[in-house]
Amino acid sequence: MLTAVGTWQSELAKAIEEKFGVAWAPEQVPFTFPPKPELGDAATPVGFALAKALKRPPNAISAELVGVPLSGVREIRAAGGYLNLFLDRGYALGELLAGRFVPAEVPGKVIIEHTNINPNKAAHVGHLRNAVLGDTLVKCLRHLGRRVEVQNYIDDTGVQVADVVVGFQRILGWDLPRVELAIRLSREGGSGEKPFDQQCWDLYARVAPWYEQSEDHKKARFETLHLMEEGHSDTARMAALVAAEMVRCHLKTMDRLGIRYDVLPHESDILKIGFWAACFEKLKASQAVHFVPPDADDKNHGCWVMGLAETADFKGMSDADKIIVRSNGTVTYVGKDMAYQLWKFGLLGRDFHYRAFDNPLYPIWTTCSTADAVILASGASPESGAYRSDSGRAGMTGATPASTPHFGGGDTVINVIDVRQSYLQKIVKEGLRQMGYGEQADRSVHFAYEMVALSQKTAAEFERSGQIRLSEEDKARPYVEMSGRKGLGVQADALLDLLVEKAGAEIRKREPDLAEEEVAGRSRALAIGALRYYMVKYGRTAVIPFDFEQALAFEGDTGPYLQYACVRAEAILRKAAEQGIAVPGTDGASIADLAGAFDEEGWAVLTMFLRVPVQVRAAVEGLDLNLVARQFYEAAQAFHAYYHHFPVLQEPDEQKRRARLLTVALFAKLLRQGLRDLLGIPVPERM
């Protein structure tokens, strides 16, 4: 109830000044929610907050404020130093349904960067936690009236892409036309050839052992990286083609979960357009970096270094200096990240060029530069050779410059990256501060989270299917950690497929005569709900050992449990209609007519949704998105308890029955809407 709480704070602050002669800022008036509905719908310990300033007992202060008129409040009761607020129920539900309990629009733009999968192989289970957390944060911010831009950064010049190109050329002996053919066959399907991202997944695991066979093999990585940097060879074209196809595959995987992006910034463009050069000049001008002479008695000789020993986050570290530019002139990862962060805030004085990415699922933009290699004509197959020019990147289509949206220039930037990147993220933040952008450094947020592992039971199932191989050491651990280089990992699509399969088997067991189309639709919704909820219900500092049985359970703290609560409520409404019992609408007239007839227990169920905006704000401010999941879980629990103890269709009193039907209808509507809009969980019509 963000807008309502804000209004009450202003009204109480004014009353405090009038009654006590004390200027009290609205934000100083605290608000909370009582643990039981009989104690009110909202509460403020304002008596305790004022006691020291007024030198009066808290209960005496709250007693004097009981008569203050507050918008939408039908009654105020003093309880010690608390004021307990009881809302006008018709007003509260009307405001909730109309969406007026959250701001319609908040100035400024938030940029969220998430997913960021290396474009060299299929997405794995760990990437799903990043994407689900990032997407849930996007939904929560938009719920709070924030304008959000979603970026998915593509590291298309890194060693991971080079490694898979080495695999194609040196291990498989494929040239560019053969890679193009593999992509075409993968897209067409039915050829017996694995999806291209799975082919790259298998190949990538073979590269590391191949490097260890000889020094010449190890040199292949650096030779390939050099050719990629030059940008005009078939090796560079193969790298661009592989990266573009991997991005398409990743977009397709994430779209299965309803996760989408606005723009795909590419690392290669940061160097080609001069982002790093502009950032480097700022670093030098502000003396944020210094050059260590080549003849200096220093291990960093010949490098440009950022001194961090005297900064708050790095004070006391024995080796706090960070190399930004190596002695061979190449910029480190953190340097490029600083340039990218400056652009996100609109501080760089430069911008990318943009094109529409060739994505069949939905429109999405990608960055490009005037010096890129190989652009694929719109609609052309990759092996056709239909390259429109020598500028651009594989997989792009043309776009009229006037139609290009404005990207970057955010007021707040949130980078969703796992906890292992915390050190580098701190350096990026400190870099902004040393360049003189202290406010932007304070608004640079690292949304850190722990890894995803597999429960032993789930890992054993994947081992039986031949997708992973577990050592005895792996089996002895509490959970199985994954490693792409070791080939020990589960592809995101494989996990989704198995969840869909298991959900379908459960549905067929319950309804053996159900049409396959209906089974497929329900099982997809259940799989999405199970996976998304599992990834967000834990605190971000917890390691998640993913477990099939737990995720898909219809009882307990799971996505299917929430979906079932909504479906059960809607089934009651359908049954009422079938019996000819009128179901009140969830419009203003019905609410005004029946608001006074709610059971207290039924009203307690609905108040769970009144609190959602406040919980969403707390979740965003603390980056604790599990608070939102917990709020809906507790609402579902409250509904199940209510339904079991209070008859709805069997209630003989017509007014009570109508009020209970309205309670059920409001619960179903608000839960379906909340799961969809905040957690990205679809609800099937039946389960």
JSON list of N, CA and C in Angstrom, two decimals, residues 333-385:
[
{"chain": "A", "resi": 333, "resn": "TYR", "atom": "N", "xyz": [39.55, -7.26, -18.43]},
{"chain": "A", "resi": 333, "resn": "TYR", "atom": "CA", "xyz": [38.08, -7.36, -18.39]},
{"chain": "A", "resi": 333, "resn": "TYR", "atom": "C", "xyz": [37.46, -6.22, -17.60]},
{"chain": "A", "resi": 334, "resn": "VAL", "atom": "N", "xyz": [38.08, -5.88, -16.45]},
{"chain": "A", "resi": 334, "resn": "VAL", "atom": "CA", "xyz": [37.48, -4.87, -15.59]},
{"chain": "A", "resi": 334, "resn": "VAL", "atom": "C", "xyz": [37.54, -3.49, -16.24]},
{"chain": "A", "resi": 335, "resn": "GLY", "atom": "N", "xyz": [38.54, -3.25, -17.07]},
{"chain": "A", "resi": 335, "resn": "GLY", "atom": "CA", "xyz": [38.61, -1.98, -17.79]},
{"chain": "A", "resi": 335, "resn": "GLY", "atom": "C", "xyz": [37.46, -1.81, -18.75]},
{"chain": "A", "resi": 336, "resn": "LYS", "atom": "N", "xyz": [37.17, -2.86, -19.51]},
{"chain": "A", "resi": 336, "resn": "LYS", "atom": "CA", "xyz": [36.03, -2.81, -20.44]},
{"chain": "A", "resi": 336, "resn": "LYS", "atom": "C", "xyz": [34.72, -2.65, -19.68]},
{"chain": "A", "resi": 337, "resn": "ASP", "atom": "N", "xyz": [34.66, -3.29, -18.51]},
{"chain": "A", "resi": 337, "resn": "ASP", "atom": "CA", "xyz": [33.45, -3.18, -17.70]},
{"chain": "A", "resi": 337, "resn": "ASP", "atom": "C", "xyz": [33.23, -1.76, -17.19]},
{"chain": "A", "resi": 338, "resn": "MET", "atom": "N", "xyz": [34.32, -1.05, -16.88]},
{"chain": "A", "resi": 338, "resn": "MET", "atom": "CA", "xyz": [34.19, 0.34, -16.45]},
{"chain": "A", "resi": 338, "resn": "MET", "atom": "C", "xyz": [33.66, 1.21, -17.58]},
{"chain": "A", "resi": 339, "resn": "ALA", "atom": "N", "xyz": [34.18, 0.97, -18.79]},
{"chain": "A", "resi": 339, "resn": "ALA", "atom": "CA", "xyz": [33.69, 1.73, -19.94]},
{"chain": "A", "resi": 339, "resn": "ALA", "atom": "C", "xyz": [32.20, 1.47, -20.16]},
{"chain": "A", "resi": 340, "resn": "TYR", "atom": "N", "xyz": [31.81, 0.22, -20.06]},
{"chain": "A", "resi": 340, "resn": "TYR", "atom": "CA", "xyz": [30.40, -0.16, -20.23]},
{"chain": "A", "resi": 340, "resn": "TYR", "atom": "C", "xyz": [29.53, 0.48, -19.16]},
{"chain": "A", "resi": 341, "resn": "GLN", "atom": "N", "xyz": [30.03, 0.52, -17.91]},
{"chain": "A", "resi": 341, "resn": "GLN", "atom": "CA", "xyz": [29.27, 1.12, -16.81]},
{"chain": "A", "resi": 341, "resn": "GLN", "atom": "C", "xyz": [29.11, 2.63, -17.02]},
{"chain": "A", "resi": 342, "resn": "LEU", "atom": "N", "xyz": [30.15, 3.29, -17.50]},
{"chain": "A", "resi": 342, "resn": "LEU", "atom": "CA", "xyz": [30.04, 4.72, -17.81]},
{"chain": "A", "resi": 342, "resn": "LEU", "atom": "C", "xyz": [28.96, 4.96, -18.86]},
{"chain": "A", "resi": 343, "resn": "TRP", "atom": "N", "xyz": [28.94, 4.12, -19.89]},
{"chain": "A", "resi": 343, "resn": "TRP", "atom": "CA", "xyz": [27.92, 4.27, -20.94]},
{"chain": "A", "resi": 343, "resn": "TRP", "atom": "C", "xyz": [26.51, 4.06, -20.37]},
{"chain": "A", "resi": 344, "resn": "LYS", "atom": "N", "xyz": [26.37, 3.08, -19.50]},
{"chain": "A", "resi": 344, "resn": "LYS", "atom": "CA", "xyz": [25.06, 2.82, -18.92]},
{"chain": "A", "resi": 344, "resn": "LYS", "atom": "C", "xyz": [24.51, 4.06, -18.21]},
{"chain": "A", "resi": 345, "resn": "PHE", "atom": "N", "xyz": [25.40, 4.82, -17.59]},
{"chain": "A", "resi": 345, "resn": "PHE", "atom": "CA", "xyz": [24.98, 6.03, -16.88]},
{"chain": "A", "resi": 345, "resn": "PHE", "atom": "C", "xyz": [24.92, 7.26, -17.81]},
{"chain": "A", "resi": 346, "resn": "GLY", "atom": "N", "xyz": [25.29, 7.11, -19.07]},
{"chain": "A", "resi": 346, "resn": "GLY", "atom": "CA", "xyz": [25.30, 8.25, -19.98]},
{"chain": "A", "resi": 346, "resn": "GLY", "atom": "C", "xyz": [26.45, 9.19, -19.73]},
{"chain": "A", "resi": 347, "resn": "LEU", "atom": "N", "xyz": [27.58, 8.68, -19.23]},
{"chain": "A", "resi": 347, "resn": "LEU", "atom": "CA", "xyz": [28.71, 9.52, -18.85]},
{"chain": "A", "resi": 347, "resn": "LEU", "atom": "C", "xyz": [29.88, 9.44, -19.83]},
{"chain": "A", "resi": 348, "resn": "LEU", "atom": "N", "xyz": [29.76, 8.61, -20.85]},
{"chain": "A", "resi": 348, "resn": "LEU", "atom": "CA", "xyz": [30.92, 8.33, -21.69]},
{"chain": "A", "resi": 348, "resn": "LEU", "atom": "C", "xyz": [31.10, 9.34, -22.82]},
{"chain": "A", "resi": 349, "resn": "GLY", "atom": "N", "xyz": [30.01, 9.97, -23.25]},
{"chain": "A", "resi": 349, "resn": "GLY", "atom": "CA", "xyz": [30.10, 10.87, -24.39]},
{"chain": "A", "resi": 349, "resn": "GLY", "atom": "C", "xyz": [30.13, 10.16, -25.72]},
{"chain": "A", "resi": 350, "resn": "ARG", "atom": "N", "xyz": [29.86, 8.87, -25.72]},
{"chain": "A", "resi": 350, "resn": "ARG", "atom": "CA", "xyz": [29.80, 8.06, -26.94]},
{"chain": "A", "resi": 350, "resn": "ARG", "atom": "C", "xyz": [28.61, 7.12, -26.86]},
{"chain": "A", "resi": 351, "resn": "ASP", "atom": "N", "xyz": [28.19, 6.59, -28.01]},
{"chain": "A", "resi": 351, "resn": "ASP", "atom": "CA", "xyz": [27.09, 5.64, -28.02]},
{"chain": "A", "resi": 351, "resn": "ASP", "atom": "C", "xyz": [27.38, 4.55, -29.05]},
{"chain": "A", "resi": 352, "resn": "PHE", "atom": "N", "xyz": [26.71, 3.43, -28.88]},
{"chain": "A", "resi": 352, "resn": "PHE", "atom": "CA", "xyz": [26.77, 2.35, -29.86]},
{"chain": "A", "resi": 352, "resn": "PHE", "atom": "C", "xyz": [25.99, 2.75, -31.11]},
{"chain": "A", "resi": 353, "resn": "HIS", "atom": "N", "xyz": [26.21, 2.00, -32.18]},
{"chain": "A", "resi": 353, "resn": "HIS", "atom": "CA", "xyz": [25.26, 1.94, -33.29]},
{"chain": "A", "resi": 353, "resn": "HIS", "atom": "C", "xyz": [24.35, 0.75, -32.99]},
{"chain": "A", "resi": 354, "resn": "TYR", "atom": "N", "xyz": [23.15, 0.76, -33.56]},
{"chain": "A", "resi": 354, "resn": "TYR", "atom": "CA", "xyz": [22.19, -0.30, -33.25]},
{"chain": "A", "resi": 354, "resn": "TYR", "atom": "C", "xyz": [21.58, -0.86, -34.52]},
{"chain": "A", "resi": 355, "resn": "ARG", "atom": "N", "xyz": [21.27, -2.15, -34.45]},
{"chain": "A", "resi": 355, "resn": "ARG", "atom": "CA", "xyz": [20.50, -2.82, -35.49]},
{"chain": "A", "resi": 355, "resn": "ARG", "atom": "C", "xyz": [19.51, -3.77, -34.85]},
{"chain": "A", "resi": 356, "resn": "ALA", "atom": "N", "xyz": [18.48, -4.12, -35.59]},
{"chain": "A", "resi": 356, "resn": "ALA", "atom": "CA", "xyz": [17.54, -5.13, -35.10]},
{"chain": "A", "resi": 356, "resn": "ALA", "atom": "C", "xyz": [18.20, -6.51, -35.23]},
{"chain": "A", "resi": 357, "resn": "PHE", "atom": "N", "xyz": [18.18, -7.27, -34.17]},
{"chain": "A", "resi": 357, "resn": "PHE", "atom": "CA", "xyz": [18.77, -8.61, -34.19]},
{"chain": "A", "resi": 357, "resn": "PHE", "atom": "C", "xyz": [17.80, -9.58, -34.86]},
{"chain": "A", "resi": 358, "resn": "ASP", "atom": "N", "xyz": [18.35, -10.50, -35.62]},
{"chain": "A", "resi": 358, "resn": "ASP", "atom": "CA", "xyz": [17.53, -11.47, -36.35]},
{"chain": "A", "resi": 358, "resn": "ASP", "atom": "C", "xyz": [17.01, -12.53, -35.38]},
{"chain": "A", "resi": 359, "resn": "ASN", "atom": "N", "xyz": [15.94, -12.17, -34.71]},
{"chain": "A", "resi": 359, "resn": "ASN", "atom": "CA", "xyz": [15.36, -13.03, -33.68]},
{"chain": "A", "resi": 359, "resn": "ASN", "atom": "C", "xyz": [13.89, -13.30, -34.04]},
{"chain": "A", "resi": 360, "resn": "PRO", "atom": "N", "xyz": [13.53, -14.54, -34.33]},
{"chain": "A", "resi": 360, "resn": "PRO", "atom": "CA", "xyz": [12.15, -14.83, -34.76]},
{"chain": "A", "resi": 360, "resn": "PRO", "atom": "C", "xyz": [11.13, -14.76, -33.63]},
{"chain": "A", "resi": 361, "resn": "LEU", "atom": "N", "xyz": [11.55, -14.64, -32.39]},
{"chain": "A", "resi": 361, "resn": "LEU", "atom": "CA", "xyz": [10.63, -14.72, -31.26]},
{"chain": "A", "resi": 361, "resn": "LEU", "atom": "C", "xyz": [9.97, -13.39, -30.94]},
{"chain": "A", "resi": 362, "resn": "TYR", "atom": "N", "xyz": [10.75, -12.32, -30.94]},
{"chain": "A", "resi": 362, "resn": "TYR", "atom": "CA", "xyz": [10.24, -10.99, -30.62]},
{"chain": "A", "resi": 362, "resn": "TYR", "atom": "C", "xyz": [11.27, -9.97, -31.06]},
{"chain": "A", "resi": 363, "resn": "PRO", "atom": "N", "xyz": [10.88, -8.72, -31.26]},
{"chain": "A", "resi": 363, "resn": "PRO", "atom": "CA", "xyz": [11.86, -7.70, -31.68]},
{"chain": "A", "resi": 363, "resn": "PRO", "atom": "C", "xyz": [12.85, -7.41, -30.57]},
{"chain": "A", "resi": 364, "resn": "ILE", "atom": "N", "xyz": [14.12, -7.31, -30.94]},
{"chain": "A", "resi": 364, "resn": "ILE", "atom": "CA", "xyz": [15.16, -6.99, -29.97]},
{"chain": "A", "resi": 364, "resn": "ILE", "atom": "C", "xyz": [16.30, -6.30, -30.71]},
{"chain": "A", "resi": 365, "resn": "TRP", "atom": "N", "xyz": [16.92, -5.35, -30.06]},
{"chain": "A", "resi": 365, "resn": "TRP", "atom": "CA", "xyz": [18.02, -4.59, -30.66]},
{"chain": "A", "resi": 365, "resn": "TRP", "atom": "C", "xyz": [19.36, -5.16, -30.22]},
{"chain": "A", "resi": 366, "resn": "THR", "atom": "N", "xyz": [20.36, -4.94, -31.06]},
{"chain": "A", "resi": 366, "resn": "THR", "atom": "CA", "xyz": [21.72, -5.31, -30.72]},
{"chain": "A", "resi": 366, "resn": "THR", "atom": "C", "xyz": [22.65, -4.17, -31.10]},
{"chain": "A", "resi": 367, "resn": "THR", "atom": "N", "xyz": [23.75, -4.05, -30.38]},
{"chain": "A", "resi": 367, "resn": "THR", "atom": "CA", "xyz": [24.72, -3.03, -30.74]},
{"chain": "A", "resi": 367, "resn": "THR", "atom": "C", "xyz": [25.54, -3.49, -31.93]},
{"chain": "A", "resi": 368, "resn": "CYS", "atom": "N", "xyz": [26.14, -2.53, -32.62]},
{"chain": "A", "resi": 368, "resn": "CYS", "atom": "CA", "xyz": [27.07, -2.85, -33.71]},
{"chain": "A", "resi": 368, "resn": "CYS", "atom": "C", "xyz": [28.00, -1.66, -33.87]},
{"chain": "A", "resi": 369, "resn": "SER", "atom": "N", "xyz": [29.00, -1.81, -34.73]},
{"chain": "A", "resi": 369, "resn": "SER", "atom": "CA", "xyz": [29.94, -0.72, -34.99]},
{"chain": "A", "resi": 369, "resn": "SER", "atom": "C", "xyz": [30.16, -0.63, -36.49]},
{"chain": "A", "resi": 370, "resn": "THR", "atom": "N", "xyz": [30.78, 0.42, -36.92]},
{"chain": "A", "resi": 370, "resn": "THR", "atom": "CA", "xyz": [31.04, 0.59, -38.35]},
{"chain": "A", "resi": 370, "resn": "THR", "atom": "C", "xyz": [32.21, -0.26, -38.81]},
{"chain": "A", "resi": 371, "resn": "ALA", "atom": "N", "xyz": [32.86, -0.98, -37.88]},
{"chain": "A", "resi": 371, "resn": "ALA", "atom": "CA", "xyz": [34.03, -1.77, -38.24]},
{"chain": "A", "resi": 371, "resn": "ALA", "atom": "C", "xyz": [33.82, -3.26, -38.01]},
{"chain": "A", "resi": 372, "resn": "ASP", "atom": "N", "xyz": [32.58, -3.68, -37.85]},
{"chain": "A", "resi": 372, "resn": "ASP", "atom": "CA", "xyz": [32.31, -5.10, -37.64]},
{"chain": "A", "resi": 372, "resn": "ASP", "atom": "C", "xyz": [32.46, -5.90, -38.92]},
{"chain": "A", "resi": 373, "resn": "ALA", "atom": "N", "xyz": [32.54, -7.19, -38.78]},
{"chain": "A", "resi": 373, "resn": "ALA", "atom": "CA", "xyz": [32.67, -8.08, -39.93]},
{"chain": "A", "resi": 373, "resn": "ALA", "atom": "C", "xyz": [31.45, -8.96, -40.07]},
{"chain": "A", "resi": 374, "resn": "VAL", "atom": "N", "xyz": [30.97, -9.16, -41.28]},
{"chain": "A", "resi": 374, "resn": "VAL", "atom": "CA", "xyz": [29.97, -10.16, -41.61]},
{"chain": "A", "resi": 374, "resn": "VAL", "atom": "C", "xyz": [28.59, -9.84, -41.06]},
{"chain": "A", "resi": 375, "resn": "ILE", "atom": "N", "xyz": [27.72, -9.36, -41.90]},
{"chain": "A", "resi": 375, "resn": "ILE", "atom": "CA", "xyz": [26.33, -9.16, -41.49]},
{"chain": "A", "resi": 375, "resn": "ILE", "atom": "C", "xyz": [25.44, -10.04, -42.34]},
{"chain": "A", "resi": 376, "resn": "LEU", "atom": "N", "xyz": [24.55, -10.73, -41.72]},
{"chain": "A", "resi": 376, "resn": "LEU", "atom": "CA", "xyz": [23.70, -11.68, -42.40]},
{"chain": "A", "resi": 376, "resn": "LEU", "atom": "C", "xyz": [22.44, -10.99, -42.89]},
{"chain": "A", "resi": 377, "resn": "ALA", "atom": "N", "xyz": [22.11, -11.13, -44.16]},
{"chain": "A", "resi": 377, "resn": "ALA", "atom": "CA", "xyz": [20.91, -10.49, -44.70]},
{"chain": "A", "resi": 377, "resn": "ALA", "atom": "C", "xyz": [19.67, -11.02, -44.03]},
{"chain": "A", "resi": 378, "resn": "SER", "atom": "N", "xyz": [18.69, -10.17, -43.87]},
{"chain": "A", "resi": 378, "resn": "SER", "atom": "CA", "xyz": [17.45, -10.56, -43.20]},
{"chain": "A", "resi": 378, "resn": "SER", "atom": "C", "xyz": [16.78, -11.69, -43.96]},
{"chain": "A", "resi": 379, "resn": "GLY", "atom": "N", "xyz": [16.50, -12.77, -43.22]},
{"chain": "A", "resi": 379, "resn": "GLY", "atom": "CA", "xyz": [15.79, -13.89, -43.82]},
{"chain": "A", "resi": 379, "resn": "GLY", "atom": "C", "xyz": [16.69, -14.87, -44.54]},
{"chain": "A", "resi": 380, "resn": "ALA", "atom": "N", "xyz": [17.97, -14.56, -44.70]},
{"chain": "A", "resi": 380, "resn": "ALA", "atom": "CA", "xyz": [18.87, -15.46, -45.42]},
{"chain": "A", "resi": 380, "resn": "ALA", "atom": "C", "xyz": [19.33, -16.58, -44.51]},
{"chain": "A", "resi": 381, "resn": "SER", "atom": "N", "xyz": [19.55, -17.75, -45.08]},
{"chain": "A", "resi": 381, "resn": "SER", "atom": "CA", "xyz": [20.09, -18.84, -44.29]},
{"chain": "A", "resi": 381, "resn": "SER", "atom": "C", "xyz": [21.58, -18.62, -44.12]},
{"chain": "A", "resi": 382, "resn": "PRO", "atom": "N", "xyz": [22.17, -19.09, -43.03]},
{"chain": "A", "resi": 382, "resn": "PRO", "atom": "CA", "xyz": [23.57, -18.77, -42.74]},
{"chain": "A", "resi": 382, "resn": "PRO", "atom": "C", "xyz": [24.56, -19.27, -43.77]},
{"chain": "A", "resi": 383, "resn": "GLU", "atom": "N", "xyz": [24.21, -20.33, -44.48]},
{"chain": "A", "resi": 383, "resn": "GLU", "atom": "CA", "xyz": [25.18, -20.87, -45.43]},
{"chain": "A", "resi": 383, "resn": "GLU", "atom": "C", "xyz": [25.04, -20.26, -46.82]},
{"chain": "A", "resi": 384, "resn": "SER", "atom": "N", "xyz": [24.07, -19.34, -46.98]},
{"chain": "A", "resi": 384, "resn": "SER", "atom": "CA", "xyz": [23.80, -18.83, -48.32]},
{"chain": "A", "resi": 384, "resn": "SER", "atom": "C", "xyz": [24.84, -17.84, -48.81]},
{"chain": "A", "resi": 385, "resn": "GLY", "atom": "N", "xyz": [25.61, -17.28, -47.87]},
{"chain": "A", "resi": 385, "resn": "GLY", "atom": "CA", "xyz": [26.59, -16.28, -48.28]},
{"chain": "A", "resi": 385, "resn": "GLY", "atom": "C", "xyz": [25.96, -14.94, -48.58]}
]
